[in-house]
Coordinates of N, CA and C in Angstrom, one line a residue:
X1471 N 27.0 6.3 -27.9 CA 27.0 5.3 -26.9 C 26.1 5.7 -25.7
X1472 N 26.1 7.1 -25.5 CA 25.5 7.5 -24.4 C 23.6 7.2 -24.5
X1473 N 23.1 6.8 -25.5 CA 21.4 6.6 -25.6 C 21.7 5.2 -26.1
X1474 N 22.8 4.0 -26.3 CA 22.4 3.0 -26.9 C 21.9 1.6 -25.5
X1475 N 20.7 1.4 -26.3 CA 20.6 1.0 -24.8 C 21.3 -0.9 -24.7
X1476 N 21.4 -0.6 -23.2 CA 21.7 -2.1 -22.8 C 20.9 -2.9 -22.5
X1477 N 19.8 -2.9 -22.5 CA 18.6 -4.2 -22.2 C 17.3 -3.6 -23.6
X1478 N 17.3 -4.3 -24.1 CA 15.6 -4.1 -24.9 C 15.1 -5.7 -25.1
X1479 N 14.0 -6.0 -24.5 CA 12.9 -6.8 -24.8 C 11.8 -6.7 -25.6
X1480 N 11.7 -7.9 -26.1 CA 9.9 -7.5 -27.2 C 9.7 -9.0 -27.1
X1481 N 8.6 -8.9 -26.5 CA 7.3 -10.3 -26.2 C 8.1 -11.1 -25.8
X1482 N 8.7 -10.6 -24.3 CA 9.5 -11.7 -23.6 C 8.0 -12.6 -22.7
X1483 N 8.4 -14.3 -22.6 CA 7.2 -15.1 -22.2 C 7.9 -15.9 -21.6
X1484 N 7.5 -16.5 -20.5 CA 8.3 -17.5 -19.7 C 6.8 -18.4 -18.9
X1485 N 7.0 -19.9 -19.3 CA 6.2 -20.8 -18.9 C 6.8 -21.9 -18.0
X1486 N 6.3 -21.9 -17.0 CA 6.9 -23.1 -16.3 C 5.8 -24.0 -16.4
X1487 N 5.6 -25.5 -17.5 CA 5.0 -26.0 -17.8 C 3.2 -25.3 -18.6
X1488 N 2.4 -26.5 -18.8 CA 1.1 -26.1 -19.4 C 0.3 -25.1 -18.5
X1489 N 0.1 -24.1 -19.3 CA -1.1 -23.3 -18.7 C -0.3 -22.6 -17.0
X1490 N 1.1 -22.1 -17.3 CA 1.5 -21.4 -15.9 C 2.5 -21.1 -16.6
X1491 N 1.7 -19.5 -17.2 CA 2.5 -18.8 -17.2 C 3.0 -17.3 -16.6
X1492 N 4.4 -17.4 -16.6 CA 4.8 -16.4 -15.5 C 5.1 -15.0 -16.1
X1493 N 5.2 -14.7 -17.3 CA 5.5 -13.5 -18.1 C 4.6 -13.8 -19.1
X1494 N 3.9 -12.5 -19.2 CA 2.9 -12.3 -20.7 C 3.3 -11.3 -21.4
X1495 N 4.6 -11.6 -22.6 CA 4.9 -10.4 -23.4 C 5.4 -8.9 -23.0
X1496 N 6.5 -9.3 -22.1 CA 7.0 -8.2 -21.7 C 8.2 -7.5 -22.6
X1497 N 7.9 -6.2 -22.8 CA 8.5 -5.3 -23.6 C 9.4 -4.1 -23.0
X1498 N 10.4 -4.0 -22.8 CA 11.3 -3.2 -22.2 C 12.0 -2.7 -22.6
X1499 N 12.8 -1.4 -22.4 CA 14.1 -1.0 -23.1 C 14.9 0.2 -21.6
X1500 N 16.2 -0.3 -21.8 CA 17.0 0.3 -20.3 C 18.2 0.9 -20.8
X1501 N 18.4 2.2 -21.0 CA 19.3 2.9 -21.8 C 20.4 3.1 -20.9
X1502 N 21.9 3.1 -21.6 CA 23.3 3.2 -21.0 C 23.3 4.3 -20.0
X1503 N 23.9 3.6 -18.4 CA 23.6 4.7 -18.0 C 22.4 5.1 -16.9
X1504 N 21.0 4.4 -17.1 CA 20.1 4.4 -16.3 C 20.3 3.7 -15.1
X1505 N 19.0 4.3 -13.9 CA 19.0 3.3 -12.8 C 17.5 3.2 -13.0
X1506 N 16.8 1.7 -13.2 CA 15.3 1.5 -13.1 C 15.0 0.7 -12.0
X1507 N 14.0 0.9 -11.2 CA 13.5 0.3 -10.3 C 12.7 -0.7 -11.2
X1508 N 12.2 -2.1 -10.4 CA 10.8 -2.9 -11.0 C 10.5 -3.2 -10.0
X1509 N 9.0 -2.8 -9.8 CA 8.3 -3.0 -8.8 C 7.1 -3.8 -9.2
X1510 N 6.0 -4.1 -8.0 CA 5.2 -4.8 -8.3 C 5.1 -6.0 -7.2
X1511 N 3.5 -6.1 -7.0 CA 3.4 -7.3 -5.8 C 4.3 -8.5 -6.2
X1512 N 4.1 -9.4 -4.9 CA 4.7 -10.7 -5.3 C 4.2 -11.7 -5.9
X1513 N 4.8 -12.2 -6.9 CA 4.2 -13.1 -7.7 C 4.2 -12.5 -9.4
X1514 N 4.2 -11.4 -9.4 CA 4.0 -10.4 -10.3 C 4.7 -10.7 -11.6
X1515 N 6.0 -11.0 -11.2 CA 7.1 -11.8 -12.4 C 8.5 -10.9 -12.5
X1516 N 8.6 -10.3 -11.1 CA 9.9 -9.2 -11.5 C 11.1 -9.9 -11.1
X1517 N 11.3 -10.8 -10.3 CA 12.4 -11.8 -10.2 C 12.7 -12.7 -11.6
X1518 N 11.3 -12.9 -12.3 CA 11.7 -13.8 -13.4 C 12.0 -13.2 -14.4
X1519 N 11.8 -11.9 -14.5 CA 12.0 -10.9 -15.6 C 13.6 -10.9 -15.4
X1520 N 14.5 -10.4 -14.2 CA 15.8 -10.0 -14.4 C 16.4 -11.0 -14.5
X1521 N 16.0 -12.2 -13.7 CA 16.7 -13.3 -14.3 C 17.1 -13.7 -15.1
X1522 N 16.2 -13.3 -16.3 CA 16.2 -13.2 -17.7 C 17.1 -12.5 -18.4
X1523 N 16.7 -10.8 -17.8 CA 17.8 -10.5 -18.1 C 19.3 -10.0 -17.8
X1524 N 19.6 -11.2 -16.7 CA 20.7 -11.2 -15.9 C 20.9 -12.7 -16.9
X1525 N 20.4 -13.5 -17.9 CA 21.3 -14.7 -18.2 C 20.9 -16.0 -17.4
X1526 N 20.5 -15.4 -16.6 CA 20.3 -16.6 -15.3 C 19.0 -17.8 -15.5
X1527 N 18.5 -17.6 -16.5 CA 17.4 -18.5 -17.2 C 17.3 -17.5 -18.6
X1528 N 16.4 -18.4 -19.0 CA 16.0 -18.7 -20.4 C 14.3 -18.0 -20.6
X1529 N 14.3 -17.5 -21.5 CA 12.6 -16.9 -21.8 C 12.1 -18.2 -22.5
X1530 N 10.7 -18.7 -22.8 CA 10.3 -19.2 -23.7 C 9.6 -18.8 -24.7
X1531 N 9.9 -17.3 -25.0 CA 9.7 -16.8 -26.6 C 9.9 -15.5 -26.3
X1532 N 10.2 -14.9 -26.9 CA 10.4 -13.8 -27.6 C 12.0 -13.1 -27.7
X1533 N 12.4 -12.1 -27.5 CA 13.5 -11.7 -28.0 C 14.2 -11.0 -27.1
X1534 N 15.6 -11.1 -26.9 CA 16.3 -10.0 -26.0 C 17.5 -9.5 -26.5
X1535 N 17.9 -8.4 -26.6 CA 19.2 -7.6 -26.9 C 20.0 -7.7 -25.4
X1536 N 21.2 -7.6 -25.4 CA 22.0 -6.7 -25.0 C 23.1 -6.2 -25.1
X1537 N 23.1 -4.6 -24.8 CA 24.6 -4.0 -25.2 C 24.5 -3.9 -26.5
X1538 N 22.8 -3.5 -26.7 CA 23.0 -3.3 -28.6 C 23.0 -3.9 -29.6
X1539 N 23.0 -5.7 -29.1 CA 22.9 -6.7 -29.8 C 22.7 -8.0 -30.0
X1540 N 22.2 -8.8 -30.5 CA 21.6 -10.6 -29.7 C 22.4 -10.8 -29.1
X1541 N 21.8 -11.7 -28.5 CA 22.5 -13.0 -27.5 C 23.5 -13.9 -28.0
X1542 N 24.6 -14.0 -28.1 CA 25.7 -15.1 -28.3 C 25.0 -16.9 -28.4
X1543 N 25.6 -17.4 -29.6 CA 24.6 -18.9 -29.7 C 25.9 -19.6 -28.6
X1544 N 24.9 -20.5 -27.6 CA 25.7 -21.7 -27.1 C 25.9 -21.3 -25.7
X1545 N 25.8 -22.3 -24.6 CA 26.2 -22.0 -23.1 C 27.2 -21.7 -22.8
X1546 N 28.3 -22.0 -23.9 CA 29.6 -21.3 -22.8 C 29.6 -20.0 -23.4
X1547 N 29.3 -19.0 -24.5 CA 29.1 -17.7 -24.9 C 28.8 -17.4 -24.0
X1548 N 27.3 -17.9 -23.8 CA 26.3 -16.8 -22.5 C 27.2 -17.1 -21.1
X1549 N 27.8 -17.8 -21.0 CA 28.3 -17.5 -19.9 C 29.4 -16.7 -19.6
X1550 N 29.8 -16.7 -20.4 CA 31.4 -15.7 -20.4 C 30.6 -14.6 -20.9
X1551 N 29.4 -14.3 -21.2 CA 28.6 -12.7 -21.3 C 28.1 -12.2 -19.9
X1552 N 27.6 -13.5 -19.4 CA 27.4 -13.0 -18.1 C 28.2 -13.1 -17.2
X1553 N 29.3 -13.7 -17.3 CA 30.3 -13.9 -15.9 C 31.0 -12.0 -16.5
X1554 N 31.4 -11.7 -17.3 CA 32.1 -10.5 -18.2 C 31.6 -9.4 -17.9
X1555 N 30.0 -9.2 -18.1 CA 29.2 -7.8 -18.7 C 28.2 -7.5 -17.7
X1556 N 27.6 -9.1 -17.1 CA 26.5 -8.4 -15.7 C 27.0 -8.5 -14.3
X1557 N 26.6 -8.1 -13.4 CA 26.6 -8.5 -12.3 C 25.3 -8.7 -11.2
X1558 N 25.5 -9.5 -10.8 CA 23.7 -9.9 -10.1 C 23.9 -9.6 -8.5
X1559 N 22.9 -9.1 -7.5 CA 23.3 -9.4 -6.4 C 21.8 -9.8 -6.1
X1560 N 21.6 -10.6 -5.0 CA 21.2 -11.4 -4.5 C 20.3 -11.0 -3.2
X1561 N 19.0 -11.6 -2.9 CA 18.2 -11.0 -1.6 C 18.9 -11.6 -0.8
X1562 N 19.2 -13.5 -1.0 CA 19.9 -13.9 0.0 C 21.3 -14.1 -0.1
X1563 N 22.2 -13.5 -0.6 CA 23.4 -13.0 -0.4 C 24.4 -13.9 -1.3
X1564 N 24.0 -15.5 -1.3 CA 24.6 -16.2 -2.4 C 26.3 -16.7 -1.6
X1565 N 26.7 -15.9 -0.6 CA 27.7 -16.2 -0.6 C 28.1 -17.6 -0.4
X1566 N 29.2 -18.0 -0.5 CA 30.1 -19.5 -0.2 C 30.1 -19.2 1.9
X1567 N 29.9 -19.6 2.4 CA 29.8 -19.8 4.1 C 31.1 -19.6 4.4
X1568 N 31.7 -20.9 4.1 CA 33.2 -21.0 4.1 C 34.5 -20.3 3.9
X1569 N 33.9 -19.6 2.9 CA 35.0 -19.0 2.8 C 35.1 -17.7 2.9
X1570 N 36.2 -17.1 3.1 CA 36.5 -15.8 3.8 C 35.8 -14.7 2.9
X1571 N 35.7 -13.5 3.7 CA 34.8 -12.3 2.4 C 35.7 -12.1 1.2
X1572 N 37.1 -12.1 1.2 CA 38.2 -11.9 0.1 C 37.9 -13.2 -0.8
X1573 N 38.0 -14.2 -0.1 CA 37.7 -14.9 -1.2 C 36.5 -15.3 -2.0
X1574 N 35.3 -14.5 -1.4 CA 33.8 -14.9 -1.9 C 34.0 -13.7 -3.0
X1575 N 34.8 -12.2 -2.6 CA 34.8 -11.6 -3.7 C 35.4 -11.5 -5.1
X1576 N 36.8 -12.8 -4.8 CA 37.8 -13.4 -5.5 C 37.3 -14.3 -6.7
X1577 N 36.1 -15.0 -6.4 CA 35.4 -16.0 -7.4 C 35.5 -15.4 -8.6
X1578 N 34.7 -14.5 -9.1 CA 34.3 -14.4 -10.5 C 35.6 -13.5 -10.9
X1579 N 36.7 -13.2 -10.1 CA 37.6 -12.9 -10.9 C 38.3 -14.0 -11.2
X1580 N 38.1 -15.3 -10.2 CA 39.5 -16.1 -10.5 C 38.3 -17.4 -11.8
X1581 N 37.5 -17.2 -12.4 CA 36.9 -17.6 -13.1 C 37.5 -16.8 -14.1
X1582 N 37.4 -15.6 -14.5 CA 37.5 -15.2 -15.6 C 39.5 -14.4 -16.1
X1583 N 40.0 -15.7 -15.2 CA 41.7 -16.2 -15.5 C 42.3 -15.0 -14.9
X1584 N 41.9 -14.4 -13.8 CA 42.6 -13.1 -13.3 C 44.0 -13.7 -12.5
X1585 N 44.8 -13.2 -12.6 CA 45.8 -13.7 -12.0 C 45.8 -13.6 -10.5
X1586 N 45.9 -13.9 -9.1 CA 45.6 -14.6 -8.0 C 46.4 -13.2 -7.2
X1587 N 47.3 -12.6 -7.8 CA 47.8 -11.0 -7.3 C 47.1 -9.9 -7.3
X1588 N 46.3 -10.2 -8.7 CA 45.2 -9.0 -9.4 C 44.4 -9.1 -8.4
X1589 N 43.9 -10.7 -8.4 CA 42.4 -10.5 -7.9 C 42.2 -10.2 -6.3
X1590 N 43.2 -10.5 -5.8 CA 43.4 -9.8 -4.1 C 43.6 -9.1 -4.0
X1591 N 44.0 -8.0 -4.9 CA 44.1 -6.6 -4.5 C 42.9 -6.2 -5.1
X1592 N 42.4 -6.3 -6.5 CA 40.7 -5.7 -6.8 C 40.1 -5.8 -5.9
X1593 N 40.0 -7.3 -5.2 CA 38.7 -7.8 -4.2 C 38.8 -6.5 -3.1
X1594 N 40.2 -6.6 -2.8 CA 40.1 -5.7 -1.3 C 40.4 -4.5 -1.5
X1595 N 40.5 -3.9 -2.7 CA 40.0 -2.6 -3.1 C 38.4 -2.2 -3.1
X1596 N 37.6 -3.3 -3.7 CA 36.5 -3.2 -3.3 C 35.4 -3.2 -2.5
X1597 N 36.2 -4.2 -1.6 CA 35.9 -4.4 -0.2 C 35.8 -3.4 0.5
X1598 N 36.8 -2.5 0.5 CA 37.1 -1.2 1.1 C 35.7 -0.3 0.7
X1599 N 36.0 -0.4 -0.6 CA 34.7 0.6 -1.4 C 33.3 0.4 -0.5
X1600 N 33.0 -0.9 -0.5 CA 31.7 -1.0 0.2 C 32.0 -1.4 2.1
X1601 N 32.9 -0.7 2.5 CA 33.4 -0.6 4.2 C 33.2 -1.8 4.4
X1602 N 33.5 -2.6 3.7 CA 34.2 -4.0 4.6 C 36.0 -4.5 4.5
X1603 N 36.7 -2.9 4.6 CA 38.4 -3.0 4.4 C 38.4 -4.1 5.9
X1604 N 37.7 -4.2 7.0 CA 38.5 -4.8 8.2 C 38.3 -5.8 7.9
X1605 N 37.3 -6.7 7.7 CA 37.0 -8.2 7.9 C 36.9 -8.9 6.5
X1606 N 38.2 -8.4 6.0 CA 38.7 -9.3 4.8 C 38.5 -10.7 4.7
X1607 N 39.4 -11.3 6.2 CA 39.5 -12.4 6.5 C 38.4 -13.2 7.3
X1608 N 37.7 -12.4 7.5 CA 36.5 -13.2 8.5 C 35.7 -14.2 7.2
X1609 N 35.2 -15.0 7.8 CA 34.4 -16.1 7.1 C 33.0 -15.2 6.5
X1610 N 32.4 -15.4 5.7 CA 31.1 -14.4 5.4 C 30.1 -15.3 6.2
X1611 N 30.2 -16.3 6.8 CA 28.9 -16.9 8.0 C 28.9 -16.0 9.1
X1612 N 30.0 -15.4 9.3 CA 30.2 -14.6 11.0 C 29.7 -13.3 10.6
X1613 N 29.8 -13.1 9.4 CA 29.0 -11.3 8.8 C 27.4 -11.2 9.0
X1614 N 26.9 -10.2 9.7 CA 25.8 -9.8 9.9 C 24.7 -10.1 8.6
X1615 N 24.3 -9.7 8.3 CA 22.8 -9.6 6.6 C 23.4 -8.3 6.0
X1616 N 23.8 -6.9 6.4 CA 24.0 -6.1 6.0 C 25.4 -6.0 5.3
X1617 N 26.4 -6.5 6.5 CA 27.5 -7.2 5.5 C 27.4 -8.0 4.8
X1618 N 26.8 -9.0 4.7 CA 26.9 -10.0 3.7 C 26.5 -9.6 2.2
X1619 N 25.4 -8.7 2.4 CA 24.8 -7.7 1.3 C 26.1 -6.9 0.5
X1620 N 26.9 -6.2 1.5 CA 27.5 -5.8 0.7 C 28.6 -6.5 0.1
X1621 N 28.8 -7.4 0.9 CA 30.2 -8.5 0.3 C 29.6 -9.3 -0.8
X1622 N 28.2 -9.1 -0.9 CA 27.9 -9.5 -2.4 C 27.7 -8.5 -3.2
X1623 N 27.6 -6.9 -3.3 CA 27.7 -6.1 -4.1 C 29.1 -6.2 -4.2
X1624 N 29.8 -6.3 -4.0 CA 31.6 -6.0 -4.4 C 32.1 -7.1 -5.2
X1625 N 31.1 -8.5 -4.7 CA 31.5 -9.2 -5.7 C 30.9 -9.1 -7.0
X1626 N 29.4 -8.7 -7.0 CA 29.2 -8.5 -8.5 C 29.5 -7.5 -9.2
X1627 N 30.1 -6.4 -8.8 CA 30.8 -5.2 -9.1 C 32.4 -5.6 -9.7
X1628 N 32.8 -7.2 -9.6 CA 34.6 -7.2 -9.3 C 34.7 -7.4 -11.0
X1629 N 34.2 -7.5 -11.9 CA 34.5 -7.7 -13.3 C 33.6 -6.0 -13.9
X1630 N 33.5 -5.0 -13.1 CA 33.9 -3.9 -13.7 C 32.3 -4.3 -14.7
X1631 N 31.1 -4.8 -13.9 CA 29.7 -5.0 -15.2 C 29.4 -3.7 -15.7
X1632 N 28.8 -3.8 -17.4 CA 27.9 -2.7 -17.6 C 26.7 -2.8 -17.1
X1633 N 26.2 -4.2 -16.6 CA 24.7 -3.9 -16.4 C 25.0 -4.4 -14.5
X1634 N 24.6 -3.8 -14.0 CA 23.8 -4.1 -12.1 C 22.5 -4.6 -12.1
X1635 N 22.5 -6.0 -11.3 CA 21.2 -6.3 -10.9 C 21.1 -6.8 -9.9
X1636 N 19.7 -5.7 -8.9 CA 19.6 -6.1 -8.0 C 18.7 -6.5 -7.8
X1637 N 18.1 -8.0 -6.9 CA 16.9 -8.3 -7.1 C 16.5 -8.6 -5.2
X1638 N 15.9 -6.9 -4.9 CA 15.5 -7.1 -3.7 C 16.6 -7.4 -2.6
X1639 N 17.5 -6.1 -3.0 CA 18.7 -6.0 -2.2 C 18.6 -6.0 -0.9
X1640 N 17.6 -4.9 -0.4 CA 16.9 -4.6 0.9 C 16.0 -5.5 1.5
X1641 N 15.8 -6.2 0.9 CA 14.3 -7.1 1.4 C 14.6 -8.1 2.1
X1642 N 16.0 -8.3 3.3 CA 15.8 -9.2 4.1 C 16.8 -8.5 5.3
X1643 N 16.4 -7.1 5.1 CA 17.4 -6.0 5.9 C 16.7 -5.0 6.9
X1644 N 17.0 -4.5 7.8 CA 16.1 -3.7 9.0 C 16.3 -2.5 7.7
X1645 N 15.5 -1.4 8.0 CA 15.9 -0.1 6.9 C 17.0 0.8 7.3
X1646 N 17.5 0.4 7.9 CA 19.0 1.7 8.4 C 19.6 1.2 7.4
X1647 N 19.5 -0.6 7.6 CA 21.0 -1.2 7.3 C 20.3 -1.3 5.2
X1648 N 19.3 -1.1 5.1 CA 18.8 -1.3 3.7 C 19.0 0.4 2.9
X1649 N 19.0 0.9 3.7 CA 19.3 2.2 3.3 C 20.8 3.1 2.8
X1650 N 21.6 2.0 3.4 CA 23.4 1.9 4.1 C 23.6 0.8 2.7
X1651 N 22.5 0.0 2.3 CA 22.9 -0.5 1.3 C 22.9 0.3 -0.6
X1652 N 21.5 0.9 0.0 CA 21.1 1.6 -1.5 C 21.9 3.0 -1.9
X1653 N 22.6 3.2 -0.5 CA 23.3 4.1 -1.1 C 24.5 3.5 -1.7
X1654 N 25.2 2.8 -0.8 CA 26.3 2.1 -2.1 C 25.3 1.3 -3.4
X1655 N 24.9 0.9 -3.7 CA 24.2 0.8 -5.0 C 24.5 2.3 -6.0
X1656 N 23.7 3.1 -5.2 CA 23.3 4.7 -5.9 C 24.9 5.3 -6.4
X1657 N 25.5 5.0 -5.7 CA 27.1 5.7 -5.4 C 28.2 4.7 -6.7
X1658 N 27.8 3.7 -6.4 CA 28.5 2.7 -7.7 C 27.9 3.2 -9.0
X1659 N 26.7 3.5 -9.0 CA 25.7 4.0 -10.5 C 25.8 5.2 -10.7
X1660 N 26.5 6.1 -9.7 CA 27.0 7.6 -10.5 C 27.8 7.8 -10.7
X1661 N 29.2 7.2 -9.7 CA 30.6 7.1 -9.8 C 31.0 6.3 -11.1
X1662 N 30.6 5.3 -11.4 CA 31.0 4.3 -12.0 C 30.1 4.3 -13.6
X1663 N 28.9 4.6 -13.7 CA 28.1 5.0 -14.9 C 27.5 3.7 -15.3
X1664 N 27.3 2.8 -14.4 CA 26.8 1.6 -14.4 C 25.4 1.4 -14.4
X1665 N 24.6 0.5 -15.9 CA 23.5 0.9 -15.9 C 22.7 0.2 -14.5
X1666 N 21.6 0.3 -13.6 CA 21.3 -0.3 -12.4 C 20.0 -0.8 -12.9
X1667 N 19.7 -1.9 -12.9 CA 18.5 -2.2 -12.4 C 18.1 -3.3 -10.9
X1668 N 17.0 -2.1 -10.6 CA 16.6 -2.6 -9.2 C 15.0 -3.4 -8.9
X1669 N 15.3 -4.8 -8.8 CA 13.3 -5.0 -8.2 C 13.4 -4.5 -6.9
X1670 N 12.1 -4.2 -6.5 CA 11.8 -3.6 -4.7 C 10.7 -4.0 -4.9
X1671 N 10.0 -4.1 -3.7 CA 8.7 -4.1 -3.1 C 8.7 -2.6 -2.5
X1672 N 9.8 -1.8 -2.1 CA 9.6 -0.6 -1.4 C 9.8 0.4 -2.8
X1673 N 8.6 1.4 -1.9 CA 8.2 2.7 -3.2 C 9.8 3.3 -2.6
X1674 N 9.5 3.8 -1.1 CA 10.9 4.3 -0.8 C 12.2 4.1 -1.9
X1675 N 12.5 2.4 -2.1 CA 13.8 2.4 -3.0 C 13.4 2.6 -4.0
X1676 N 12.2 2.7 -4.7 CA 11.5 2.8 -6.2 C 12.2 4.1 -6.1
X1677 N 11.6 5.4 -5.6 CA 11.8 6.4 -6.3 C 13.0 7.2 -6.3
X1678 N 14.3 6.2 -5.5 CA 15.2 6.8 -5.8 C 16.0 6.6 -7.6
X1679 N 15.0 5.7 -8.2 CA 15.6 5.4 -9.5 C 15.0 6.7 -10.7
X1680 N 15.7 6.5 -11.6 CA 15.4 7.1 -12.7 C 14.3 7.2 -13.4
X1681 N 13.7 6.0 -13.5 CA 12.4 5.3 -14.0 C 11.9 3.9 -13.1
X1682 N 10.7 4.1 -12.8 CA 9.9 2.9 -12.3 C 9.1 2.3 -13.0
X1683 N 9.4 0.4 -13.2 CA 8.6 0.3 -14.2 C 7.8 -0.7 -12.8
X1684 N 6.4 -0.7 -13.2 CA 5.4 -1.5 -12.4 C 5.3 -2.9 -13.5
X1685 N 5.1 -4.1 -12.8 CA 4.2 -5.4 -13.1 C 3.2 -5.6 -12.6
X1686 N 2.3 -6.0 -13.0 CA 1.2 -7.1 -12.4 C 1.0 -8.0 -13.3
X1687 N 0.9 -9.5 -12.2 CA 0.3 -10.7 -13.3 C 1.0 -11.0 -14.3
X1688 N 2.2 -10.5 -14.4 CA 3.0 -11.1 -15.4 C 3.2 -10.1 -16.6
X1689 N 2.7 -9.1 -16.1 CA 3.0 -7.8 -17.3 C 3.2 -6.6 -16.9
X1690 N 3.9 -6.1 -18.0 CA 4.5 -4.6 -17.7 C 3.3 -3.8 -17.8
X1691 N 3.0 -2.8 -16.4 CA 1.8 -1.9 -16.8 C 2.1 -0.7 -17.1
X1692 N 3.3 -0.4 -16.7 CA 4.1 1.2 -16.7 C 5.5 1.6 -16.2

């Protein structure tokens, strides 16, 4: 288990219409366990790459594993693979405005039939985890960027994922508060054994990963 990997691509391609394309055959593999940075200017294709393989779109050709094995046929599979096995977080935080941080962390448990006891004590077990035990109840509008950051790592951490993805966790954060964030990342991926993948624009959060893979133009250079 410990070398089987959980992401491998071969000649992943993604076209948003004729002649614009955004991936040129990208080939990857992210073993159980890892934390990888993807880096690379903007435009490059490293948002459309995790998206990919976070579930969250579709390639238009080529092939993806995960957890050792194809993709489930049909949208409600892939969904209950992704609501189940990943978790995504967000540059801009994704949260519901409205509703309280307990309950923004409550969603994808009360999706995936958790009972309404369970899921308020996980949420604000995890709440706690990433120091937001006080402001359970506050609305996530009234939460700073750095909280909100984290009250979206706790959510995509609350179904227990094998895979983490972050896409430019830091990138709408001063660096104390982006720094305050990668360590909870770093801390969930050694405690927890959760494979991480990270896009950055910063070498800084690149090289606290395991492996850095670079893009340009739509391709993997290293």
């Amino acid at each position: 288990m410990g070398t089987q990997a959980v992401v491998s691509t071969k000649n992943i391609v993604k076209s948003y219409g004729k002649g614009n394309a955004v991936l040129h055959g990208a080939d990857m593999t992210v073993q159980t366990g890892e934390f990888v940075a993807i880096t690379g200017p903007s435009g490059s294709g490293k948002s459309t790459l995790v998206r990919i393989l976070g579930l969250l779109d579709q390639p238009s050709g080529g092939t993806l594993e995960l957890f050792g094995t194809g993709l489930p046929k049909g949208d409600r599979a892939l969904s209950r693979l992704r609501n189940e096995a990943i978790g995504f977080v967000f540059q801009d935080y994704r949260l519901v405005p409205h509703y309280s941080v307990l309950e923004n962390v409550c969603v994808p448990l009360k999706i995936n039939g958790i009972s309404p006891r369970k899921r308020k004590k996980r949420a604000s077990e995890l709440l706690k985890l990433v120091g937001l035990g006080d402001v359970l109840e506050r609305k996530a509008s009234d939460l700073s960027g750095g909280q909100q950051q984290r009250a979206g790592i706790a959510r995509a951490i609350a179904m227990q994922p094998k895979l983490l993805i972050a896409d430019e966790p830091t990138g709408n954060l001063d660096s104390e508060t982006g720094e305050k964030i990668l360590k909870i990342l770093t801390t969930i991926h050694k405690s927890l054994g959760t494979t991480l993948i990270v896009v950055t624009h910063s070498e800084t959060v690149a090289k606290r990963a395991d492996r850095i893979i670079r893009m340009q133009d739509g391709r993997l250079i290293g």
